[in-house]
PDB file of C-alpha atoms and ligand atoms in Angstrom:
ATOM      1  CA  MET A   1     -14.572 -39.122  13.657  1.00 42.00           C
ATOM      2  CA  ARG A   2     -13.635 -35.858  15.363  1.00 49.00           C
ATOM      3  CA  PRO A   3     -16.507 -33.928  16.905  1.00 50.00           C
ATOM      4  CA  ILE A   4     -17.510 -30.884  14.898  1.00 51.00           C
ATOM      5  CA  THR A   5     -16.636 -28.482  17.739  1.00 49.00           C
ATOM      6  CA  SER A   6     -13.010 -29.623  17.853  1.00 53.00           C
ATOM      7  CA  LEU A   7     -12.783 -29.264  14.078  1.00 48.00           C
ATOM      8  CA  LEU A   8     -14.170 -25.753  14.348  1.00 49.00           C
ATOM      9  CA  ARG A   9     -11.742 -24.919  17.130  1.00 54.00           C
ATOM     10  CA  SER A  10      -8.708 -26.119  15.186  1.00 56.00           C
ATOM     11  CA  SER A  11      -9.706 -24.252  12.050  1.00 54.00           C
ATOM     12  CA  ALA A  12     -10.251 -21.089  14.101  1.00 52.00           C
ATOM     13  CA  ALA A  13      -6.766 -21.547  15.575  1.00 54.00           C
ATOM     14  CA  ALA A  14      -5.331 -21.987  12.084  1.00 54.00           C
ATOM     15  CA  ALA A  15      -7.083 -18.810  10.920  1.00 50.00           C
ATOM     16  CA  LEU A  16      -5.653 -16.909  13.879  1.00 48.00           C
ATOM     17  CA  LEU A  17      -2.152 -18.181  13.079  1.00 47.00           C
ATOM     18  CA  VAL A  18      -2.499 -16.961   9.492  1.00 46.00           C
ATOM     19  CA  LEU A  19      -3.706 -13.569  10.731  1.00 45.00           C
ATOM     20  CA  ALA A  20      -0.799 -13.329  13.184  1.00 45.00           C
ATOM     21  CA  ALA A  21       1.650 -14.150  10.384  1.00 45.00           C
ATOM     22  CA  CYS A  22       0.127 -11.421   8.186  1.00 43.00           C
ATOM     23  CA  ALA A  23       0.237  -8.832  10.943  1.00 40.00           C
ATOM     24  CA  ASN A  24       3.932  -9.410  11.489  1.00 41.00           C
ATOM     25  CA  GLY A  25       5.266  -6.300   9.705  1.00 45.00           C
ATOM     26  CA  PRO A  26       6.400  -5.952   6.123  1.00 57.00           C
ATOM     27  CA  ALA A  27       8.240  -9.291   5.938  1.00 66.00           C
ATOM     28  CA  VAL A  28       7.232 -11.421   2.943  1.00 68.00           C
ATOM     29  CA  ALA A  29       8.037 -15.113   2.766  1.00 64.00           C
ATOM     30  CA  SER A  30       9.066 -16.729  -0.512  1.00 60.00           C
ATOM     31  CA  GLY A  31      10.171 -20.365  -0.500  1.00 60.00           C
ATOM     32  CA  GLY A  32      11.975 -20.441   2.869  1.00 78.00           C
ATOM     33  CA  ASN A  33      13.348 -16.971   2.209  1.00 87.00           C
ATOM     34  CA  GLU A  34      12.017 -13.972   4.008  1.00 91.00           C
ATOM     35  CA  LEU A  35      11.992 -10.494   2.488  1.00 94.00           C
ATOM     36  CA  ARG A  36      11.817  -7.269   4.421  1.00 95.00           C
ATOM     37  CA  LEU A  37      10.439  -4.613   2.073  1.00 96.00           C
ATOM     38  CA  GLU A  38      10.800  -0.864   2.349  1.00 96.00           C
ATOM     39  CA  PRO A  39       7.350   0.793   2.451  1.00 95.00           C
ATOM     40  CA  ALA A  40       6.595   2.655  -0.811  1.00 97.00           C
ATOM     41  CA  PRO A  41       6.265   6.401  -0.042  1.00 97.00           C
ATOM     42  CA  ILE A  42       3.431   7.086  -2.487  1.00 96.00           C
ATOM     43  CA  ASN A  43       0.372   9.317  -2.502  1.00 95.00           C
ATOM     44  CA  ARG A  44      -2.153   8.700  -5.259  1.00 91.00           C
ATOM     45  CA  LEU A  45      -3.742  12.136  -4.871  1.00 92.00           C
ATOM     46  CA  ASP A  46      -0.431  13.861  -5.730  1.00 95.00           C
ATOM     47  CA  GLU A  47      -1.016  14.742  -9.396  1.00 95.00           C
ATOM     48  CA  GLU A  48       2.499  16.009 -10.045  1.00 97.00           C
ATOM     49  CA  SER A  49       3.951  12.726  -8.809  1.00 97.00           C
ATOM     50  CA  LEU A  50       1.525  10.798 -11.059  1.00 97.00           C
ATOM     51  CA  GLN A  51       2.516  12.949 -14.057  1.00 96.00           C
ATOM     52  CA  ARG A  52       6.233  12.311 -13.440  1.00 97.00           C
ATOM     53  CA  GLY A  53       5.462   8.594 -13.027  1.00 97.00           C
ATOM     54  CA  ALA A  54       3.496   8.506 -16.306  1.00 96.00           C
ATOM     55  CA  ARG A  55       6.463  10.092 -18.068  1.00 95.00           C
ATOM     56  CA  THR A  56       8.910   7.512 -16.718  1.00 96.00           C
ATOM     57  CA  PHE A  57       6.444   4.778 -17.640  1.00 96.00           C
ATOM     58  CA  VAL A  58       6.019   5.767 -21.305  1.00 93.00           C
ATOM     59  CA  ASN A  59       9.742   6.445 -21.690  1.00 93.00           C
ATOM     60  CA  TYR A  60      11.183   3.332 -20.076  1.00 94.00           C
ATOM     61  CA  CYS A  61       8.515   0.633 -19.888  1.00 94.00           C
ATOM     62  CA  LEU A  62       6.317   0.784 -22.991  1.00 90.00           C
ATOM     63  CA  ASN A  63       9.213  -0.405 -25.179  1.00 85.00           C
ATOM     64  CA  CYS A  64       8.574  -3.901 -23.884  1.00 89.00           C
ATOM     65  CA  HIS A  65       5.406  -3.885 -21.781  1.00 91.00           C
ATOM     66  CA  THR A  66       1.858  -2.900 -22.683  1.00 90.00           C
ATOM     67  CA  ALA A  67      -0.890  -1.334 -20.592  1.00 92.00           C
ATOM     68  CA  LYS A  68      -3.706  -2.342 -22.853  1.00 90.00           C
ATOM     69  CA  TYR A  69      -6.525  -1.398 -20.469  1.00 91.00           C
ATOM     70  CA  MET A  70      -5.230   2.163 -20.165  1.00 93.00           C
ATOM     71  CA  ARG A  71      -6.158   4.847 -22.715  1.00 92.00           C
ATOM     72  CA  TYR A  72      -3.886   7.852 -23.213  1.00 92.00           C
ATOM     73  CA  SER A  73      -6.976  10.093 -23.101  1.00 92.00           C
ATOM     74  CA  ARG A  74      -7.665   8.947 -19.532  1.00 92.00           C
ATOM     75  CA  LEU A  75      -4.488  10.779 -18.424  1.00 93.00           C
ATOM     76  CA  THR A  76      -6.582  13.956 -18.304  1.00 92.00           C
ATOM     77  CA  ASP A  77      -7.619  12.445 -14.909  1.00 90.00           C
ATOM     78  CA  ILE A  78      -4.217  13.302 -13.465  1.00 93.00           C
ATOM     79  CA  GLY A  79      -4.318  16.929 -14.504  1.00 92.00           C
ATOM     80  CA  LEU A  80      -2.834  16.772 -18.019  1.00 93.00           C
ATOM     81  CA  THR A  81      -4.361  18.444 -21.064  1.00 93.00           C
ATOM     82  CA  GLU A  82      -4.821  16.526 -24.308  1.00 93.00           C
ATOM     83  CA  ALA A  83      -2.114  18.669 -25.926  1.00 92.00           C
ATOM     84  CA  GLN A  84       0.347  17.842 -23.124  1.00 92.00           C
ATOM     85  CA  ILE A  85      -0.417  14.135 -23.463  1.00 93.00           C
ATOM     86  CA  ARG A  86       0.019  14.294 -27.247  1.00 90.00           C
ATOM     87  CA  ASP A  87       3.294  16.257 -27.107  1.00 89.00           C
ATOM     88  CA  ASN A  88       5.020  14.581 -24.170  1.00 88.00           C
ATOM     89  CA  LEU A  89       3.712  11.103 -23.668  1.00 90.00           C
ATOM     90  CA  MET A  90       2.638   9.627 -26.973  1.00 88.00           C
ATOM     91  CA  PHE A  91       5.445   7.948 -28.881  1.00 79.00           C
ATOM     92  CA  ALA A  92       3.788   4.732 -30.011  1.00 71.00           C
ATOM     93  CA  THR A  93       0.614   6.156 -31.583  1.00 75.00           C
ATOM     94  CA  ASP A  94      -0.979   9.419 -32.662  1.00 76.00           C
ATOM     95  CA  LYS A  95      -4.556   8.643 -31.595  1.00 86.00           C
ATOM     96  CA  ILE A  96      -5.371   9.960 -28.139  1.00 88.00           C
ATOM     97  CA  GLY A  97      -8.174   7.409 -27.656  1.00 88.00           C
ATOM     98  CA  GLU A  98      -5.743   4.529 -28.205  1.00 89.00           C
ATOM     99  CA  THR A  99      -4.664   2.159 -25.413  1.00 90.00           C
ATOM    100  CA  MET A 100      -1.014   1.857 -24.343  1.00 90.00           C
ATOM    101  CA  THR A 101       0.237  -0.882 -26.614  1.00 86.00           C
ATOM    102  CA  VAL A 102       3.705  -1.603 -27.901  1.00 77.00           C
ATOM    103  CA  ALA A 103       5.335  -2.374 -31.215  1.00 61.00           C
ATOM    104  CA  MET A 104       7.180  -5.481 -29.997  1.00 63.00           C
ATOM    105  CA  PRO A 105       5.184  -8.678 -30.645  1.00 66.00           C
ATOM    106  CA  ALA A 106       4.944 -10.896 -27.542  1.00 65.00           C
ATOM    107  CA  ILE A 107       6.430 -13.833 -29.377  1.00 62.00           C
ATOM    108  CA  ASP A 108       9.683 -11.949 -30.184  1.00 70.00           C
ATOM    109  CA  ALA A 109       9.915 -10.724 -26.638  1.00 68.00           C
ATOM    110  CA  LYS A 110       9.653 -14.248 -25.308  1.00 69.00           C
ATOM    111  CA  GLY A 111      12.411 -15.337 -27.672  1.00 71.00           C
ATOM    112  CA  TRP A 112      14.705 -12.476 -26.634  1.00 75.00           C
ATOM    113  CA  PHE A 113      14.174 -12.513 -22.900  1.00 76.00           C
ATOM    114  CA  GLY A 114      13.076 -16.077 -22.188  1.00 78.00           C
ATOM    115  CA  ALA A 115       9.836 -14.776 -20.660  1.00 83.00           C
ATOM    116  CA  PRO A 116       7.218 -12.433 -22.149  1.00 84.00           C
ATOM    117  CA  PRO A 117       6.947  -8.984 -20.512  1.00 89.00           C
ATOM    118  CA  PRO A 118       3.465  -9.077 -18.923  1.00 91.00           C
ATOM    119  CA  ASP A 119       0.821  -6.383 -19.427  1.00 92.00           C
ATOM    120  CA  LEU A 120       1.181  -3.827 -16.629  1.00 95.00           C
ATOM    121  CA  SER A 121      -2.361  -2.345 -16.543  1.00 93.00           C
ATOM    122  CA  VAL A 122      -3.279  -3.990 -13.258  1.00 94.00           C
ATOM    123  CA  GLU A 123       0.198  -5.051 -12.083  1.00 93.00           C
ATOM    124  CA  ALA A 124      -0.046  -2.943  -8.906  1.00 95.00           C
ATOM    125  CA  ARG A 125      -3.169  -4.835  -7.896  1.00 93.00           C
ATOM    126  CA  ILE A 126      -1.380  -8.158  -8.359  1.00 94.00           C
ATOM    127  CA  ARG A 127       1.896  -7.363  -6.613  1.00 95.00           C
ATOM    128  CA  GLY A 128       1.082  -4.369  -4.422  1.00 95.00           C
ATOM    129  CA  SER A 129       2.956  -1.077  -4.388  1.00 96.00           C
ATOM    130  CA  ASP A 130       5.542  -2.053  -1.738  1.00 97.00           C
ATOM    131  CA  TRP A 131       6.576  -5.059  -3.793  1.00 97.00           C
ATOM    132  CA  LEU A 132       6.893  -2.910  -6.949  1.00 97.00           C
ATOM    133  CA  TYR A 133       8.887  -0.191  -5.177  1.00 98.00           C
ATOM    134  CA  ASN A 134      11.352  -2.754  -3.845  1.00 97.00           C
ATOM    135  CA  TYR A 135      11.494  -4.541  -7.210  1.00 98.00           C
ATOM    136  CA  PHE A 136      13.091  -1.384  -8.638  1.00 97.00           C
ATOM    137  CA  LEU A 137      15.468  -1.127  -5.668  1.00 97.00           C
ATOM    138  CA  GLY A 138      16.245  -4.844  -5.871  1.00 97.00           C
ATOM    139  CA  PHE A 139      18.253  -5.165  -9.120  1.00 98.00           C
ATOM    140  CA  TYR A 140      21.890  -6.206  -8.859  1.00 98.00           C
ATOM    141  CA  LYS A 141      24.672  -7.241 -11.226  1.00 97.00           C
ATOM    142  CA  ASP A 142      24.922 -11.026 -11.634  1.00 96.00           C
ATOM    143  CA  ASP A 143      27.253 -12.481 -14.237  1.00 94.00           C
ATOM    144  CA  GLY A 144      25.524 -15.856 -13.925  1.00 93.00           C
ATOM    145  CA  THR A 145      22.236 -14.812 -15.589  1.00 92.00           C
ATOM    146  CA  PRO A 146      21.557 -14.318 -19.351  1.00 90.00           C
ATOM    147  CA  SER A 147      20.755 -10.605 -18.922  1.00 91.00           C
ATOM    148  CA  GLY A 148      23.633  -9.975 -16.499  1.00 94.00           C
ATOM    149  CA  TRP A 149      21.110  -8.783 -13.879  1.00 96.00           C
ATOM    150  CA  ASN A 150      19.320 -10.399 -10.996  1.00 97.00           C
ATOM    151  CA  ASN A 151      16.796  -9.161  -8.455  1.00 97.00           C
ATOM    152  CA  LEU A 152      16.453  -9.682  -4.721  1.00 96.00           C
ATOM    153  CA  VAL A 153      12.646  -9.381  -4.856  1.00 96.00           C
ATOM    154  CA  PHE A 154      12.163 -11.452  -8.060  1.00 96.00           C
ATOM    155  CA  PRO A 155      15.015 -14.008  -8.196  1.00 94.00           C
ATOM    156  CA  ASN A 156      16.308 -14.753 -11.720  1.00 93.00           C
ATOM    157  CA  VAL A 157      13.921 -12.296 -13.340  1.00 94.00           C
ATOM    158  CA  ALA A 158      14.264 -12.122 -17.133  1.00 93.00           C
ATOM    159  CA  MET A 159      13.887  -8.321 -17.172  1.00 94.00           C
ATOM    160  CA  PRO A 160      17.131  -6.329 -17.317  1.00 94.00           C
ATOM    161  CA  HIS A 161      17.621  -3.359 -14.959  1.00 96.00           C
ATOM    162  CA  VAL A 162      16.258  -0.748 -17.366  1.00 96.00           C
ATOM    163  CA  LEU A 163      16.873   2.157 -14.958  1.00 97.00           C
ATOM    164  CA  TRP A 164      20.514   1.331 -14.187  1.00 96.00           C
ATOM    165  CA  VAL A 165      21.824   4.534 -15.750  1.00 97.00           C
ATOM    166  CA  GLN A 166      19.875   6.530 -13.148  1.00 97.00           C
ATOM    167  CA  GLY A 167      20.035   4.062 -10.263  1.00 96.00           C
ATOM    168  CA  GLY A 168      23.597   2.836 -10.675  1.00 96.00           C
ATOM    169  CA  ILE A 169      24.907  -0.704 -10.310  1.00 97.00           C
ATOM    170  CA  ASN A 170      24.518  -2.698  -7.106  1.00 97.00           C
ATOM    171  CA  ARG A 171      26.226  -5.887  -5.967  1.00 96.00           C
ATOM    172  CA  LEU A 172      24.842  -8.559  -3.703  1.00 96.00           C
ATOM    173  CA  GLN A 173      26.371  -8.760  -0.231  1.00 96.00           C
ATOM    174  CA  THR A 174      25.826 -11.915   1.819  1.00 95.00           C
ATOM    175  CA  THR A 175      26.598 -12.175   5.532  1.00 95.00           C
ATOM    176  CA  GLU A 176      26.209 -15.442   7.434  1.00 94.00           C
ATOM    177  CA  TYR A 177      24.830 -15.719  10.976  1.00 94.00           C
ATOM    178  CA  GLU A 178      24.783 -18.802  13.179  1.00 92.00           C
ATOM    179  CA  ASP A 179      21.046 -18.803  13.803  1.00 89.00           C
ATOM    180  CA  HIS A 180      17.781 -17.284  12.630  1.00 89.00           C
ATOM    181  CA  GLU A 181      17.406 -14.955  15.602  1.00 91.00           C
ATOM    182  CA  LYS A 182      20.771 -13.220  15.035  1.00 92.00           C
ATOM    183  CA  ALA A 183      20.072 -12.959  11.297  1.00 93.00           C
ATOM    184  CA  GLN A 184      16.637 -11.438  11.986  1.00 92.00           C
ATOM    185  CA  ALA A 185      18.158  -8.844  14.323  1.00 92.00           C
ATOM    186  CA  ALA A 186      20.772  -7.952  11.704  1.00 93.00           C
ATOM    187  CA  ALA A 187      18.116  -7.734   8.973  1.00 93.00           C
ATOM    188  CA  ILE A 188      15.950  -5.370  11.024  1.00 92.00           C
ATOM    189  CA  ALA A 189      18.976  -3.151  11.702  1.00 91.00           C
ATOM    190  CA  VAL A 190      19.618  -2.750   7.947  1.00 89.00           C
ATOM    191  CA  ARG A 191      16.466  -0.609   7.523  1.00 88.00           C
ATOM    192  CA  GLN A 192      16.302  -1.183   3.791  1.00 93.00           C
ATOM    193  CA  LEU A 193      15.369  -3.992   1.408  1.00 96.00           C
ATOM    194  CA  VAL A 194      16.911  -7.175   2.802  1.00 95.00           C
ATOM    195  CA  MET A 195      16.450 -10.939   2.507  1.00 95.00           C
ATOM    196  CA  VAL A 196      16.926 -13.573   5.203  1.00 94.00           C
ATOM    197  CA  ALA A 197      17.579 -17.005   3.714  1.00 93.00           C
ATOM    198  CA  PRO A 198      18.611 -20.418   5.023  1.00 91.00           C
ATOM    199  CA  ALA A 199      22.295 -21.268   4.357  1.00 89.00           C
ATOM    200  CA  ALA A 200      24.357 -24.450   4.798  1.00 85.00           C
ATOM    201  CA  GLY A 201      23.644 -26.367   7.999  1.00 85.00           C
ATOM    202  CA  ASP A 202      21.822 -24.299  10.614  1.00 86.00           C
ATOM    203  CA  ALA A 203      23.351 -21.048   9.411  1.00 92.00           C
ATOM    204  CA  VAL A 204      21.205 -18.224   8.088  1.00 94.00           C
ATOM    205  CA  GLU A 205      22.234 -15.614   5.503  1.00 94.00           C
ATOM    206  CA  VAL A 206      21.312 -11.987   5.295  1.00 96.00           C
ATOM    207  CA  ARG A 207      21.413 -10.641   1.722  1.00 96.00           C
ATOM    208  CA  THR A 208      21.575  -6.930   1.045  1.00 96.00           C
ATOM    209  CA  LEU A 209      22.629  -4.765  -1.876  1.00 97.00           C
ATOM    210  CA  VAL A 210      25.631  -2.463  -1.827  1.00 95.00           C
ATOM    211  CA  PRO A 211      26.318   0.227  -4.438  1.00 95.00           C
ATOM    212  CA  GLU A 212      29.194  -0.527  -6.788  1.00 95.00           C
ATOM    213  CA  THR A 213      28.915   2.165  -9.462  1.00 96.00           C
ATOM    214  CA  PRO A 214      26.810   5.253  -8.720  1.00 95.00           C
ATOM    215  CA  GLY A 215      24.095   6.248 -11.193  1.00 96.00           C
ATOM    216  CA  THR A 216      23.430   9.681 -12.658  1.00 97.00           C
ATOM    217  CA  MET A 217      20.962  10.279  -9.806  1.00 97.00           C
ATOM    218  CA  LYS A 218      21.665  10.429  -6.083  1.00 96.00           C
ATOM    219  CA  PRO A 219      20.143   7.446  -4.208  1.00 94.00           C
ATOM    220  CA  GLU A 220      17.342   9.615  -2.781  1.00 96.00           C
ATOM    221  CA  GLU A 221      16.561  11.066  -6.236  1.00 97.00           C
ATOM    222  CA  TYR A 222      16.380   7.549  -7.680  1.00 98.00           C
ATOM    223  CA  ARG A 223      14.054   6.461  -4.875  1.00 97.00           C
ATOM    224  CA  ALA A 224      11.830   9.477  -5.569  1.00 98.00           C
ATOM    225  CA  MET A 225      11.688   8.614  -9.290  1.00 98.00           C
ATOM    226  CA  VAL A 226      10.792   4.996  -8.508  1.00 98.00           C
ATOM    227  CA  ALA A 227       8.137   6.116  -6.000  1.00 98.00           C
ATOM    228  CA  ASP A 228       6.535   8.314  -8.711  1.00 98.00           C
ATOM    229  CA  LEU A 229       6.614   5.388 -11.141  1.00 98.00           C
ATOM    230  CA  VAL A 230       4.999   3.048  -8.595  1.00 98.00           C
ATOM    231  CA  ASN A 231       2.450   5.733  -7.751  1.00 97.00           C
ATOM    232  CA  TYR A 232       1.522   5.840 -11.444  1.00 97.00           C
ATOM    233  CA  LEU A 233       1.332   2.024 -11.676  1.00 97.00           C
ATOM    234  CA  ASP A 234      -0.921   2.023  -8.609  1.00 96.00           C
ATOM    235  CA  TYR A 235      -3.154   4.736 -10.126  1.00 95.00           C
ATOM    236  CA  MET A 236      -3.311   2.829 -13.438  1.00 94.00           C
ATOM    237  CA  GLY A 237      -4.475  -0.324 -11.633  1.00 94.00           C
ATOM    238  CA  GLU A 238      -7.621   1.524 -10.575  1.00 91.00           C
ATOM    239  CA  PRO A 239      -7.900   4.995 -12.176  1.00 89.00           C
ATOM    240  CA  ALA A 240     -11.446   5.591 -10.910  1.00 88.00           C
ATOM    241  CA  ARG A 241     -10.323   5.349  -7.287  1.00 87.00           C
ATOM    242  CA  ASN A 242      -9.094   8.955  -7.243  1.00 85.00           C
ATOM    243  CA  GLN A 243     -12.540  10.146  -8.297  1.00 86.00           C
ATOM    244  CA  ARG A 244     -14.118   8.012  -5.571  1.00 91.00           C
ATOM    245  CA  ILE A 245     -11.785   9.463  -2.932  1.00 90.00           C
ATOM    246  CA  ASN A 246     -12.625  13.010  -4.077  1.00 89.00           C
ATOM    247  CA  VAL A 247     -16.379  12.331  -4.099  1.00 94.00           C
ATOM    248  CA  GLY A 248     -16.033  10.766  -0.628  1.00 95.00           C
ATOM    249  CA  LEU A 249     -14.234  13.843   0.705  1.00 94.00           C
ATOM    250  CA  ALA A 250     -16.857  16.173  -0.807  1.00 96.00           C
ATOM    251  CA  VAL A 251     -19.645  14.106   0.801  1.00 97.00           C
ATOM    252  CA  LEU A 252     -17.929  14.270   4.212  1.00 97.00           C
ATOM    253  CA  ILE A 253     -17.508  18.047   3.970  1.00 97.00           C
ATOM    254  CA  PHE A 254     -21.165  18.380   2.910  1.00 97.00           C
ATOM    255  CA  LEU A 255     -22.300  16.243   5.869  1.00 97.00           C
ATOM    256  CA  GLY A 256     -20.141  18.320   8.220  1.00 97.00           C
ATOM    257  CA  VAL A 257     -21.777  21.559   7.047  1.00 97.00           C
ATOM    258  CA  LEU A 258     -25.239  19.959   7.170  1.00 97.00           C
ATOM    259  CA  PHE A 259     -24.557  18.818  10.747  1.00 97.00           C
ATOM    260  CA  LEU A 260     -23.673  22.359  11.772  1.00 97.00           C
ATOM    261  CA  PHE A 261     -26.944  23.744  10.404  1.00 97.00           C
ATOM    262  CA  ALA A 262     -29.012  20.877  11.845  1.00 97.00           C
ATOM    263  CA  TYR A 263     -27.444  21.482  15.244  1.00 97.00           C
ATOM    264  CA  LEU A 264     -28.116  25.229  15.138  1.00 96.00           C
ATOM    265  CA  LEU A 265     -31.707  24.531  14.096  1.00 95.00           C
ATOM    266  CA  LYS A 266     -32.138  22.060  16.975  1.00 94.00           C
ATOM    267  CA  ARG A 267     -30.843  24.669  19.448  1.00 94.00           C
ATOM    268  CA  GLU A 268     -33.275  27.184  18.000  1.00 92.00           C
ATOM    269  CA  TYR A 269     -36.261  24.798  18.403  1.00 92.00           C
ATOM    270  CA  TRP A 270     -35.384  23.770  21.968  1.00 92.00           C
ATOM    271  CA  ARG A 271     -34.583  27.266  23.232  1.00 90.00           C
ATOM    272  CA  ASP A 272     -38.199  27.931  24.317  1.00 84.00           C
ATOM    273  CA  VAL A 273     -38.620  24.478  25.890  1.00 83.00           C
ATOM    274  CA  HIS A 274     -35.667  24.728  28.328  1.00 68.00           C
TER     275      HIS A 274
HETATM  276  C1  HEC X   1      13.815  -4.617 -22.274  1.00 60.49           C
HETATM  277  C2  HEC X   1      12.441  -4.950 -22.091  1.00 60.49           C
HETATM  278  C3  HEC X   1      11.797  -4.474 -20.792  1.00 60.49           C
HETATM  279  C4  HEC X   1      11.671  -3.171 -20.366  1.00 60.49           C
HETATM  280  C5  HEC X   1      12.142  -1.907 -21.060  1.00 60.49           C
HETATM  281  C6  HEC X   1      10.932  -3.228 -19.123  1.00 60.49           C
HETATM  282  N1  HEC X   1      10.637  -4.531 -18.820  1.00 60.49           N
HETATM  283 FE1  HEC X   1       9.587  -5.154 -17.193  1.00 60.49          FE
HETATM  284  N2  HEC X   1       9.826  -7.086 -17.789  1.00 60.49           N
HETATM  285  C7  HEC X   1      10.436  -7.506 -18.948  1.00 60.49           C
HETATM  286  C8  HEC X   1      10.393  -8.950 -19.023  1.00 60.49           C
HETATM  287  C9  HEC X   1      10.974  -9.814 -20.170  1.00 60.49           C
HETATM  288  C10 HEC X   1       9.706  -9.393 -17.863  1.00 60.49           C
HETATM  289  C11 HEC X   1       9.355 -10.842 -17.494  1.00 60.49           C
HETATM  290  C12 HEC X   1      10.314 -11.286 -16.430  1.00 60.49           C
HETATM  291  C13 HEC X   1      10.120 -12.710 -15.974  1.00 60.49           C
HETATM  292  O1  HEC X   1       8.982 -13.201 -15.938  1.00 60.49           O
HETATM  293  O2  HEC X   1      11.140 -13.305 -15.616  1.00 60.49           O
HETATM  294  C14 HEC X   1       9.380  -8.195 -17.103  1.00 60.49           C
HETATM  295  C15 HEC X   1       8.730  -8.205 -15.879  1.00 60.49           C
HETATM  296  C16 HEC X   1       8.314  -7.068 -15.189  1.00 60.49           C
HETATM  297  C17 HEC X   1       7.594  -7.075 -13.933  1.00 60.49           C
HETATM  298  C18 HEC X   1       7.239  -8.298 -13.122  1.00 60.49           C
HETATM  299  C19 HEC X   1       5.959  -8.852 -13.622  1.00 60.49           C
HETATM  300  C20 HEC X   1       5.424  -9.949 -12.760  1.00 60.49           C
HETATM  301  O3  HEC X   1       4.657  -9.642 -11.854  1.00 60.49           O
HETATM  302  O4  HEC X   1       5.773 -11.109 -13.015  1.00 60.49           O
HETATM  303  C21 HEC X   1       7.311  -5.769 -13.632  1.00 60.49           C
HETATM  304  C22 HEC X   1       6.558  -5.248 -12.416  1.00 60.49           C
HETATM  305  C23 HEC X   1       7.885  -4.961 -14.666  1.00 60.49           C
HETATM  306  N3  HEC X   1       8.483  -5.776 -15.606  1.00 60.49           N
HETATM  307  C24 HEC X   1       7.795  -3.582 -14.695  1.00 60.49           C
HETATM  308  C25 HEC X   1       8.468  -2.792 -15.613  1.00 60.49           C
HETATM  309  C26 HEC X   1       8.446  -1.346 -15.581  1.00 60.49           C
HETATM  310  C27 HEC X   1       7.643  -0.499 -14.600  1.00 60.49           C
HETATM  311  C28 HEC X   1       9.264  -0.927 -16.570  1.00 60.49           C
HETATM  312  C29 HEC X   1       9.668   0.502 -16.885  1.00 60.49           C
HETATM  313  C30 HEC X   1      10.482   1.140 -15.892  1.00 60.49           C
HETATM  314  C31 HEC X   1       9.761  -2.115 -17.264  1.00 60.49           C
HETATM  315  N4  HEC X   1       9.249  -3.229 -16.655  1.00 60.49           N
HETATM  316  C32 HEC X   1      10.593  -2.097 -18.385  1.00 60.49           C
HETATM  317  C33 HEC X   1      11.035  -6.695 -19.891  1.00 60.49           C
HETATM  318  C34 HEC X   1      11.135  -5.319 -19.809  1.00 60.49           C
END
């Protein structure tokens, strides 16, 4: 039997290794493949961005997905009035207290797409906002899949690229390098979503997307739209967090002012002593 100290030491070493792997930048491993994600440029206190994101969400996502833990009335949180919500965002229902459900029954959806569209209420907490941002940058044309689309971040996803009109059509570009080190260096130089994957023999591939047909939006406009959408998904995963941040800020400001008065009072008390 191994002494308990050596066991402890090896598990501590393992924990350190895991930590080191996590700290190693935005690379995400998936089955031998390594993804380098672009950081999502989002700010959950930016109400205008959240409003634009909510609009994209109800227009392009609620046809298939639900957000059944999210009530329309809650959108007053992000600076909208009930009338604005009713007039601009409610297509599926006329009751403002209703949750974001969808007309398509899950069973049909599974039949049509091969996989049911999951509920998106807490999706940002499952996948994280960087993953989601890159998911919408990661679609490319692939004639080998049933939908005609594939995704670098979610290989063989059943969801079609629903924002292709705006984002345009991308193709996959694969470049082979003789070893992992060269491929890594090339991947870092790309400075956008990229995958490093093992190829035949010792070779390593770098997969990136290249535009084939431009969309109605410029690439930076499309990225901004996707960032707003991801910002909204992130907000929806935990709507109360904005309130907590605001309360926290108010408390800090209050403490700052209190400190100033306490300090002045202390100086007043000690003036006669010194
Ligand atoms: C045409 C129907 C359809 C539309 C519209 C649609 N999706 Fe999907 N979506 C799907 C299907 C089907 C899946 C399941 C894919 C799978 O598991 O392979 C999916 C999966 C996803 C996933 C991955 C879920 C996971 O973690 O496994 C996300 C995130 C997502 N959709 C977000 C969105 C957003 C945001 C929009 C709006 C811009 C949207 N979808 C619009 C059909 C749709």
